[in-house]
Tab-separated table of C-alpha atoms in Angstrom:
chain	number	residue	atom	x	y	z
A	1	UNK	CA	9.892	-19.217	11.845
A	2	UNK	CA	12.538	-18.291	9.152
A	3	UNK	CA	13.831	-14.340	10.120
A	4	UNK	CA	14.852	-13.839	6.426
A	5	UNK	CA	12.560	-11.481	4.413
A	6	UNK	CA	11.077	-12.210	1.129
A	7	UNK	CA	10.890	-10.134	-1.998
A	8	UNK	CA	9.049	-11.281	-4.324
A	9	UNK	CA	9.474	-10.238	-8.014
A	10	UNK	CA	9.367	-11.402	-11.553
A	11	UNK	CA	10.561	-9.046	-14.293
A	12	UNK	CA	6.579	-9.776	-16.076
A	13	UNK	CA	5.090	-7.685	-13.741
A	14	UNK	CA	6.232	-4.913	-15.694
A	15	UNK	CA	3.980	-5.995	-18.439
A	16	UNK	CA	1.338	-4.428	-16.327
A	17	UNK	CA	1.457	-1.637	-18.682
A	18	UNK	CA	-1.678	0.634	-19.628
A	19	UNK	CA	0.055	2.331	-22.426
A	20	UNK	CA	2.423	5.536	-22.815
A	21	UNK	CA	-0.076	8.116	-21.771
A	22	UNK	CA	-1.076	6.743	-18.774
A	23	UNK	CA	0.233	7.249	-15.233
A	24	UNK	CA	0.827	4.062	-14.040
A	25	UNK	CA	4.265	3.783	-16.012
A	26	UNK	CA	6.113	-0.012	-14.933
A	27	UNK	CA	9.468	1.877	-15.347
A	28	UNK	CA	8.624	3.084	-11.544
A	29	UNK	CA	8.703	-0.935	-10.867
A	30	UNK	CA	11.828	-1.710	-12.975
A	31	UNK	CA	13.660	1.250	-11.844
A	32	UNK	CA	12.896	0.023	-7.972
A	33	UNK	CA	14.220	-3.298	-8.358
A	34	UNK	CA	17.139	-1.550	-9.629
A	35	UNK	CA	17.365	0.456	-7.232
A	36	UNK	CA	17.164	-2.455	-4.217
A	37	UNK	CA	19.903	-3.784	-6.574
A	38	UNK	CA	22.851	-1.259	-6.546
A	39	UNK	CA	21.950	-0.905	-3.166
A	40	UNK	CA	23.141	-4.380	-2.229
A	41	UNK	CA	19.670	-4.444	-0.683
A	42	UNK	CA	18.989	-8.023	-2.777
A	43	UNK	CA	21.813	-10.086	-0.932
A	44	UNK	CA	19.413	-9.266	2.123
A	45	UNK	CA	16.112	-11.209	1.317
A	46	UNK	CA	15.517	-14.025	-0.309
A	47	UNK	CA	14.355	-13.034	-3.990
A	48	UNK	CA	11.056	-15.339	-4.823
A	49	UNK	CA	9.086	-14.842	-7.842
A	50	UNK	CA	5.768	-16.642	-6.888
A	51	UNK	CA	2.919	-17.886	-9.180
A	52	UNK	CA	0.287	-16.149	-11.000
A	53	UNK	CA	-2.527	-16.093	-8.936
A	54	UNK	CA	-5.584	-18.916	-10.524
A	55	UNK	CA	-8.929	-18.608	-11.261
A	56	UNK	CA	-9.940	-20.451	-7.903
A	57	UNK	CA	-7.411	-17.585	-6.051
A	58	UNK	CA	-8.967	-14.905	-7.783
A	59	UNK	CA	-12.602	-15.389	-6.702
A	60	UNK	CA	-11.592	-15.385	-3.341
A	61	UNK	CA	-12.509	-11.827	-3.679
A	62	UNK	CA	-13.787	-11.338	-7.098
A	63	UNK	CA	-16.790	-12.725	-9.287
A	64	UNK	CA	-16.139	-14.895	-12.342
A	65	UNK	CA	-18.249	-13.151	-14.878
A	66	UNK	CA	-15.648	-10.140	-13.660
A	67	UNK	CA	-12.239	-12.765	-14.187
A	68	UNK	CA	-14.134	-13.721	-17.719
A	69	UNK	CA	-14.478	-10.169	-18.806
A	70	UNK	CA	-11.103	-9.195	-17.822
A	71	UNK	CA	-9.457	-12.423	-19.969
A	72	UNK	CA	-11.609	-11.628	-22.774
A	73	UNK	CA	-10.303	-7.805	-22.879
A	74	UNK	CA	-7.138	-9.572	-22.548
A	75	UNK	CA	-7.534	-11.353	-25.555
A	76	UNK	CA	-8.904	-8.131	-27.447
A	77	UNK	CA	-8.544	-4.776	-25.561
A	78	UNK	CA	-10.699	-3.420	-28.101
A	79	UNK	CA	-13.926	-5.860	-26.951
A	80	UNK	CA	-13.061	-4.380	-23.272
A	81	UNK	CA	-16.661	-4.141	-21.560
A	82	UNK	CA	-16.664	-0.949	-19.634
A	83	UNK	CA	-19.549	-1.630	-17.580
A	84	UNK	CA	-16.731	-4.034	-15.758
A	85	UNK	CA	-14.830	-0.934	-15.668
A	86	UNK	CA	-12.618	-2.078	-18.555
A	87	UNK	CA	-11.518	0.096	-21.358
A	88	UNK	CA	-12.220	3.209	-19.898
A	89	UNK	CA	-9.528	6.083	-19.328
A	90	UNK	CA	-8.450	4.876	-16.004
A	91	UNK	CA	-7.989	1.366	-16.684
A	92	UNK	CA	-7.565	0.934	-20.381
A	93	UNK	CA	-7.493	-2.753	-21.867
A	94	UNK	CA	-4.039	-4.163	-23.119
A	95	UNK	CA	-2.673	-7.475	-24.524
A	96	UNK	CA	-2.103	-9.663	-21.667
A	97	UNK	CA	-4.121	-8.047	-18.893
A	98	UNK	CA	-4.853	-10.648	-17.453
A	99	UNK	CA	-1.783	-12.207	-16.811
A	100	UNK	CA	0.041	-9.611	-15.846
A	101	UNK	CA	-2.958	-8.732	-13.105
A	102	UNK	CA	-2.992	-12.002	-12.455
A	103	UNK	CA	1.011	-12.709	-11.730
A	104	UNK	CA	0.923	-9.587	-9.377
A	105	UNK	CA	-1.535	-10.811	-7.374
A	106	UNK	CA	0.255	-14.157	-7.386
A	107	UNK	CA	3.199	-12.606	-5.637
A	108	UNK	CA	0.936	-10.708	-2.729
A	109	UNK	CA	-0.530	-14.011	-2.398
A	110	UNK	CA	2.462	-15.937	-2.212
A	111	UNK	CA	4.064	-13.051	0.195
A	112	UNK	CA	1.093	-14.395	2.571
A	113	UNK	CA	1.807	-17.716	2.442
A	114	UNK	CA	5.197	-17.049	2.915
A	115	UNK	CA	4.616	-15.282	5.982
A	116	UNK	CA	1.698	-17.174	7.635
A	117	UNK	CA	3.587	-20.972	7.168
A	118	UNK	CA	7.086	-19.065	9.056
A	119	UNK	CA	9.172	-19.522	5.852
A	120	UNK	CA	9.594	-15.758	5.998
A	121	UNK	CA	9.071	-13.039	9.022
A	122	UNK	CA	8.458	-10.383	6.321
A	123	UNK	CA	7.509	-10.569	2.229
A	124	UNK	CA	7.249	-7.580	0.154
A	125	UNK	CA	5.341	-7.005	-3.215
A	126	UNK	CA	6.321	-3.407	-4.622
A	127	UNK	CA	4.602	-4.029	-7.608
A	128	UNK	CA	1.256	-4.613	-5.638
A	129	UNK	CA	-1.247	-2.887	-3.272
A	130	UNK	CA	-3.712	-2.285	-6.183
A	131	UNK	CA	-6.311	-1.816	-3.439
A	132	UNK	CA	-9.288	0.339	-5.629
A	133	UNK	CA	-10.551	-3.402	-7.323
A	134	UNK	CA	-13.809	-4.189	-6.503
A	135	UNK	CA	-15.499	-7.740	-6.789
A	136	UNK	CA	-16.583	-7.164	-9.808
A	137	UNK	CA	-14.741	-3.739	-11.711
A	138	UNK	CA	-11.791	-2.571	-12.158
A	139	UNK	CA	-11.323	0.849	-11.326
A	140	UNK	CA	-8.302	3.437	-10.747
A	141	UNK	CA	-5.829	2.053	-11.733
A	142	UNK	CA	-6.229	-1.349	-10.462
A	143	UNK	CA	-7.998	-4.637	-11.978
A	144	UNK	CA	-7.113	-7.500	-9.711
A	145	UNK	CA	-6.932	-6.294	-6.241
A	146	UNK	CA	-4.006	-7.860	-4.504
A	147	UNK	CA	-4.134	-6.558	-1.279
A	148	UNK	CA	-7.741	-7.831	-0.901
A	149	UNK	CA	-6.639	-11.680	-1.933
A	150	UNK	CA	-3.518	-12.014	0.194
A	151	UNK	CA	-6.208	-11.440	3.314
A	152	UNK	CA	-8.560	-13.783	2.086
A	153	UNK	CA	-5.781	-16.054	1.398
A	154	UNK	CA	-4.843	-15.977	5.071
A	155	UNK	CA	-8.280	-16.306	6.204
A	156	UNK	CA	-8.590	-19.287	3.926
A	157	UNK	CA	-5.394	-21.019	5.567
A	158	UNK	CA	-6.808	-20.022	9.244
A	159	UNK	CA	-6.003	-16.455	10.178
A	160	UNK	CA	-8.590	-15.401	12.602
A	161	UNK	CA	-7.436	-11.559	12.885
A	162	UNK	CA	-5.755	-9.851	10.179
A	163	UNK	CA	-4.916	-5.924	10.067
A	164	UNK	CA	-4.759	-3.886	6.963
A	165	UNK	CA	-3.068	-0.784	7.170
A	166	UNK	CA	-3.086	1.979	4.358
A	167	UNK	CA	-1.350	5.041	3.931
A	168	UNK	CA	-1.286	5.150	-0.088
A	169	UNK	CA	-3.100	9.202	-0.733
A	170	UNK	CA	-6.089	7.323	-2.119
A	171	UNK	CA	-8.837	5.605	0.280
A	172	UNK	CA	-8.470	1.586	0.093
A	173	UNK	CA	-12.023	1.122	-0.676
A	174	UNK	CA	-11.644	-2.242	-2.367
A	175	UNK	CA	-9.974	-3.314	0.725
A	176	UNK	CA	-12.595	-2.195	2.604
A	177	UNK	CA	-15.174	-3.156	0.133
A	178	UNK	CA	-13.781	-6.867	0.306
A	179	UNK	CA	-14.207	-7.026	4.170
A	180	UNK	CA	-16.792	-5.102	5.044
A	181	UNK	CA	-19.033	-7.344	6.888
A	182	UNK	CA	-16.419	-9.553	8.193
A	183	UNK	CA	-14.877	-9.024	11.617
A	184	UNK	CA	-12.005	-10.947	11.028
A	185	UNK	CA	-10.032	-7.786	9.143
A	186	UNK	CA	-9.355	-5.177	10.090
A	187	UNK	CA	-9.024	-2.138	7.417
A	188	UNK	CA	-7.417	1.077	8.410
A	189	UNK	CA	-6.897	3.723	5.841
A	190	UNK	CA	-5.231	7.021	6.048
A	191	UNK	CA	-5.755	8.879	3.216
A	192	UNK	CA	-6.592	12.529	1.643
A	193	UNK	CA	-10.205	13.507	2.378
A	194	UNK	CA	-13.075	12.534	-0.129
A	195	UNK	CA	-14.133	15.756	-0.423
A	196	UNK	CA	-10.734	16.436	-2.402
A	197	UNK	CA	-9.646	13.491	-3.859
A	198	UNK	CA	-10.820	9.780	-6.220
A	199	UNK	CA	-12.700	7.925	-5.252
A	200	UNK	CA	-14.861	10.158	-2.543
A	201	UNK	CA	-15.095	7.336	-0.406
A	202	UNK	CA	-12.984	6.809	3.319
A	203	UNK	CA	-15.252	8.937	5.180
A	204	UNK	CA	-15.174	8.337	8.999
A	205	UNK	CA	-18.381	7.269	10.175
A	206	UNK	CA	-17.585	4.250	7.290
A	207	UNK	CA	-17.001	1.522	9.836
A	208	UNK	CA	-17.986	-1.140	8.947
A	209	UNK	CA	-21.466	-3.228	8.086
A	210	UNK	CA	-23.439	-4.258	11.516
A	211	UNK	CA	-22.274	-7.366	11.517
A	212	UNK	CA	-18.766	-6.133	11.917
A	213	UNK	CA	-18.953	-2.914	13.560
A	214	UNK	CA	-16.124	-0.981	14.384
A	215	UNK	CA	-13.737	-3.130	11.470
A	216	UNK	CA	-13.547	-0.168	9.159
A	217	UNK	CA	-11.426	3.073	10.544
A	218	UNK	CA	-10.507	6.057	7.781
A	219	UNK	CA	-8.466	9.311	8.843
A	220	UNK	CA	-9.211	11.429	6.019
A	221	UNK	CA	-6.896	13.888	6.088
A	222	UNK	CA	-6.929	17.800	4.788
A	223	UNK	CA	-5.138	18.461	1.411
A	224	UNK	CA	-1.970	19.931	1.990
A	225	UNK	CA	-1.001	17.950	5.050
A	226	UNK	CA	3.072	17.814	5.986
A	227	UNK	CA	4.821	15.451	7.624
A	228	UNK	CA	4.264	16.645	11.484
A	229	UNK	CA	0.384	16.079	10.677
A	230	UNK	CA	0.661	13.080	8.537
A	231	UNK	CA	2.753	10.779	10.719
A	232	UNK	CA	0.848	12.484	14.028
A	233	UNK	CA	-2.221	10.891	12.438
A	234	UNK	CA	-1.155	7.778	11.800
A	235	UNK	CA	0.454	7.553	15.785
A	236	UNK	CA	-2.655	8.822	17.197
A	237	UNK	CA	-5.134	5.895	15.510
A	238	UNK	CA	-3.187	3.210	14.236
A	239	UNK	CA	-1.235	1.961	17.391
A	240	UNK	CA	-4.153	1.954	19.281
A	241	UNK	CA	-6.537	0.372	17.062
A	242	UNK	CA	-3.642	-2.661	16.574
A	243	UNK	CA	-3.364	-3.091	20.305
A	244	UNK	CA	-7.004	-3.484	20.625
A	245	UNK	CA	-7.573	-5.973	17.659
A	246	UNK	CA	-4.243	-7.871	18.187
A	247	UNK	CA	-4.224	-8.757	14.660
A	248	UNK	CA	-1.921	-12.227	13.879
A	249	UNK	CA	-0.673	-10.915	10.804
A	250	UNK	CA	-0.086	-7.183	9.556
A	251	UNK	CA	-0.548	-6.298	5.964
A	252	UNK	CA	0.212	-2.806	4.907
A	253	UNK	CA	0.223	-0.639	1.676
A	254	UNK	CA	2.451	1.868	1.083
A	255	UNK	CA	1.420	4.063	-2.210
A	256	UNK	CA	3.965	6.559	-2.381
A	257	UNK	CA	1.673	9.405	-3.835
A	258	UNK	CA	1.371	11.497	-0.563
A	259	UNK	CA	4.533	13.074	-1.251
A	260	UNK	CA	4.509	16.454	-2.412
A	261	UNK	CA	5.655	15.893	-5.654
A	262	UNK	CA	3.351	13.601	-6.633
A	263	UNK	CA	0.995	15.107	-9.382
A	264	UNK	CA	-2.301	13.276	-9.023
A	265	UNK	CA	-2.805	14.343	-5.527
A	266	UNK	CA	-2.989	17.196	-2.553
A	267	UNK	CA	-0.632	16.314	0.444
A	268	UNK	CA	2.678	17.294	1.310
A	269	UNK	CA	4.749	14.572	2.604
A	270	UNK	CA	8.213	13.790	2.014
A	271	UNK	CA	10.233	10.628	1.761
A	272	UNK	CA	11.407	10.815	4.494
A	273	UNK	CA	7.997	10.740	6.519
A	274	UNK	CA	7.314	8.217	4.356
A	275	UNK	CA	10.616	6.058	5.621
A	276	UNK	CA	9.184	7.055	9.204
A	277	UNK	CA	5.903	5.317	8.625
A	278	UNK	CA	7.352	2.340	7.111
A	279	UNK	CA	10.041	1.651	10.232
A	280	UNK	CA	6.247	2.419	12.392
A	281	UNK	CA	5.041	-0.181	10.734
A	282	UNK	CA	7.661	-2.657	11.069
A	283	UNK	CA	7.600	-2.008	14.584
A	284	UNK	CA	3.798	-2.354	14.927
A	285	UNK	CA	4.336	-6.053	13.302
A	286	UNK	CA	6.814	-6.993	15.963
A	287	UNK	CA	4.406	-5.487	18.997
A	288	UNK	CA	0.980	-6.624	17.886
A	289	UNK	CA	1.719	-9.140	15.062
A	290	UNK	CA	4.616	-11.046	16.227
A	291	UNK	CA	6.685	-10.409	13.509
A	292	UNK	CA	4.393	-11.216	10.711
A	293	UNK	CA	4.319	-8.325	7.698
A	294	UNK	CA	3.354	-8.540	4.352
A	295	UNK	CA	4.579	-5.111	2.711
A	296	UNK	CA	3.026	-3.607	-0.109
A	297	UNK	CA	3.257	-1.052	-3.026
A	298	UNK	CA	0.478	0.367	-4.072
A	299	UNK	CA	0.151	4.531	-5.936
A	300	UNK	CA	3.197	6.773	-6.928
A	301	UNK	CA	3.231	8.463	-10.222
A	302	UNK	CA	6.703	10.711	-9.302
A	303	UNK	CA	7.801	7.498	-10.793
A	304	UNK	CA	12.244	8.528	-10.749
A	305	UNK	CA	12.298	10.765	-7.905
A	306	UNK	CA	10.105	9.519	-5.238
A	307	UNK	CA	8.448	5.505	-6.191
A	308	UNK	CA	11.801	3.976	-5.994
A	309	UNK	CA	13.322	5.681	-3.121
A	310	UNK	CA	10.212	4.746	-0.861
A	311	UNK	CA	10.151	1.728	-1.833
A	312	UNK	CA	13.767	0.703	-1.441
A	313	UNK	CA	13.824	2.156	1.911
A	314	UNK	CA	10.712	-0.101	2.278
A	315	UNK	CA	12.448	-3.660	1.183
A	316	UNK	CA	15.748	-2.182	3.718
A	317	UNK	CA	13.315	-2.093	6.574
A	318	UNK	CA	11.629	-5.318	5.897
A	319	UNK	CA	15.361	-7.181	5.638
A	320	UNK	CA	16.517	-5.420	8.543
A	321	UNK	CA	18.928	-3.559	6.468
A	322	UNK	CA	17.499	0.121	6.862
A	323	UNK	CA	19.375	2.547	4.800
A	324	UNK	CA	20.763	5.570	5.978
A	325	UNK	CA	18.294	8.471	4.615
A	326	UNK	CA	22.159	10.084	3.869
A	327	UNK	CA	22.688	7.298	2.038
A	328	UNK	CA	24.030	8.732	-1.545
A	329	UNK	CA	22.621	7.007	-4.344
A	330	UNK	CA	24.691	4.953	-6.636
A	331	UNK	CA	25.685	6.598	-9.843
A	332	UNK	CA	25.145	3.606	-12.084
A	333	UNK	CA	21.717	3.750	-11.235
A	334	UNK	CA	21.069	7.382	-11.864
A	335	UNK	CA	22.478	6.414	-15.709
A	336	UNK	CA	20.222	3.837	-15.556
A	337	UNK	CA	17.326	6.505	-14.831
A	338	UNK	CA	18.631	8.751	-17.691
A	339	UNK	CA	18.713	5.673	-20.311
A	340	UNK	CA	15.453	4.452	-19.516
A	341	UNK	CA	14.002	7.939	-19.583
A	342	UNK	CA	15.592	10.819	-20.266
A	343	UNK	CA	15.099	12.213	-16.551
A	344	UNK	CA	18.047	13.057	-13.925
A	345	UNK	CA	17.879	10.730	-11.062
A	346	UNK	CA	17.930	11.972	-7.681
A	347	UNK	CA	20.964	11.978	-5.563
A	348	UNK	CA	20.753	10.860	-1.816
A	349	UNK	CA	17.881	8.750	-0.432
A	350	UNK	CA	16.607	11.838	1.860
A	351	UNK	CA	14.048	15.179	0.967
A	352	UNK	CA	16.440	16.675	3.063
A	353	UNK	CA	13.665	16.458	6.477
A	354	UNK	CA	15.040	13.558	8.786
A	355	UNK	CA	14.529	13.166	11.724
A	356	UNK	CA	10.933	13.958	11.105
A	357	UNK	CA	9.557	15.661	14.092
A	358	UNK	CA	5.667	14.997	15.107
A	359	UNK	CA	3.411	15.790	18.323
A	360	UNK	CA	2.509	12.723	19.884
A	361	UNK	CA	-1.516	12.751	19.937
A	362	UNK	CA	-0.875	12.455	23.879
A	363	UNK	CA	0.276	15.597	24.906
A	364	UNK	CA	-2.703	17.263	23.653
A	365	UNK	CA	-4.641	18.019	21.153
A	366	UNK	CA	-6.265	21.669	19.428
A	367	UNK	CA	-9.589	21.523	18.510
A	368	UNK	CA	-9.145	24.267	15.860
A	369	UNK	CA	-6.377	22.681	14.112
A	370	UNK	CA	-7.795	21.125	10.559
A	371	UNK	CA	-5.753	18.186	11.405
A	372	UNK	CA	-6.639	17.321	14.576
A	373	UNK	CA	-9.992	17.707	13.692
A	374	UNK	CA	-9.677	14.828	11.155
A	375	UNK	CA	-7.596	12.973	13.350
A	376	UNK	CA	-10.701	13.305	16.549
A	377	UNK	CA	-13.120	12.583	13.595
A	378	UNK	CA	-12.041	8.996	13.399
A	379	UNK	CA	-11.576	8.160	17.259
A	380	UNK	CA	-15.136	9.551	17.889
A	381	UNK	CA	-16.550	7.292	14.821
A	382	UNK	CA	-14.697	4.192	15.565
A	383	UNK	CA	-13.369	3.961	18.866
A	384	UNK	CA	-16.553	3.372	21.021
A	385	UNK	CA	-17.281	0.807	18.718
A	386	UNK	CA	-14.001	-0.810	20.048
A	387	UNK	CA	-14.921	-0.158	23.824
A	388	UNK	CA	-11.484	2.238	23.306
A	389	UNK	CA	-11.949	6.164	25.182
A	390	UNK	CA	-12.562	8.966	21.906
């Protein structure tokens, strides 16, 4: 098995572009590959730009009448049928929808059959983790789901036990949609609770259809959660869950809208807790997965100050190259930032909080504490189901 990391990228992804008003803005995407540039981060992995993902790929997951509505708002936004949740505010029809959905899910595809045929230890897609894509709708944000087709793409070349892990702010309910009756995946999502947050799904006792009972596992989270909460959540569910399922390959999605400044959401995490979840992950690869991580995007819409950060310090991890949160941030780049929009880039590749600190779930717990309460929530829905002590 090849030890070099993948990144895969092609400059068209940034035609995944739902107009000027809209959140989603693909400078986030451009100004990240930047970024990985100036910080030498490129000469590290092997830079692959894999194909768009076919019709025979795409109903892996999702329905043709869906893949035929979405190239026929391609064709003419204006036609979009919103009963396939096309044209409507969150996913508005463009020009070329299609293809551009279509080429990033080619990449998270082609990161998983990098990783599963040992050509690459690790593969990253930035641009992907559009995990809210359902069979047969589009829906916040996201119209091919990425995430959801790299799995099946495994299963389809023989994985028997694959691990999803989430920590975008949103529930991955597409990814959990996808593989709901199928004990072969595992989906773990940490994310902001329903009750507060799009798309009111990710509750705990959602764990999975009978047939696969105990494959589901959400820690929904209290708005307004920090970094000692958010990364003691993650330690006191995911590492235990992993160890149980021994997955063969980990796939993870790393939406950078938990951080504090992100405007569409309630938590309060900073990059830097989101750097410490990342090298978790990496870790959690090399214990349970032998190595094998596919590394995804996925939400951010603090697209200068916080998308490209976390995500560079994501593509460092995955080539071995972690930078220094100290790290100062190269000044062509923060011209580049000003040039392509006006906006002051930000300076070092730290909030200012590492080392973050976090109680590990083993010393104890307080059954007051909002958190913890989420955080027992979880292990009392799913971990019988496992045969693992609540």
């Amino acid at each position: 098995m090849s030890g070099r990391a993948q990144l895969m990228w092609d400059e068209a992804v940034t035609g995944y572009d739902f107009g000027p008003e809209h959140p989603m803005d693909p400078v986030r995407l451009a100004l990240t590959r930047s970024l990985v540039g100036a910080l030498g981060l490129d000469r590290e992995v092997e830079v692959v730009a894999a194909r768009a993902a076919g019709e025979s790929t795409l109903r892996l997951v999702h329905r043709q009448d869906y893949i035929d509505a979405v190239k026929a708002a391609s064709l003419d936004p204006g036609a979009a049928d919103p009963a396939y949740g096309l044209g409507t505010v969150d996913d508005p029809a463009f020009a070329g929808m299609h293809e551009a959905s279509s080429l990033i899910a080619g990449q998270s595809v082609g990161a998983a059959e990098a990783v599963w045929r040992g050509q690459a230890l690790h593969a990253v897609n930035f641009a992907g983790g559009l995990h809210h894509a359902m069979p047969g709708a589009a829906s916040g944000f996201c119209v091919y789901n990425d995430a959801a087709l790299a799995i099946a793409r495994l299963l389809e070349l023989g994985a028997e036990r694959v691990a999803y892990v989430d920590v975008d702010v949103h529930h991955g309910d597409g990814v959990q949609a996808a593989f709901w009756e199928d004990p072969r995946v595992l989906t773990v999502s940490l994310h902001e609770h329903p009750r507060t947050l799009f798309p009111q799904t990710g509750w705990p006792e959602e764990t999975g259809a009978e047939c696969a009972e105990g494959s589901a596992v959400n820690i929904a989270l209290p708005a307004g959660t920090g970094d000692a909460g958010w990364v003691r959540a993650f330690h006191a569910v995911v590492p235990e869950v992993l160890a149980d399922f021994r997955p063969q390959v980990l796939v993870t999605q790393h939406g950078a809208d938990t951080h504090f400044e992100d405007p569409l959401a309630h938590l309060a995490v900073s990059l830097d807790a989101q750097r410490a979840v990342q090298v978790a992950c990496h870790e959690l690869a090399h214990e349970y997965a032998e190595g094998r991580w596919v590394a995804l995007g996925g939400g951010g819409y603090a697209v200068v100050d916080v998308v490209p950060r976390s995500w560079a310090h994501l593509v460092g991890i995955a080539a071995g190259r972690p930078v220094d949160p100290e790290t100062v941030i190269p000044e062509g780049w923060r011209q580049e930032v000003y040039a392509r929009t006006r906006q002051l880039g930000p300076m070092r590749m730290t909030d200012g909080r590492w080392p973050v600190g976090w109680a590990s779930w083993e010393e104890g717990y307080d059954p007051a504490d909002r958190l913890d309460q989420a955080v027992v929530a979880a292990r009392r829905a799913v971990f019988p189901l496992r045969g693992l002590l609540a």
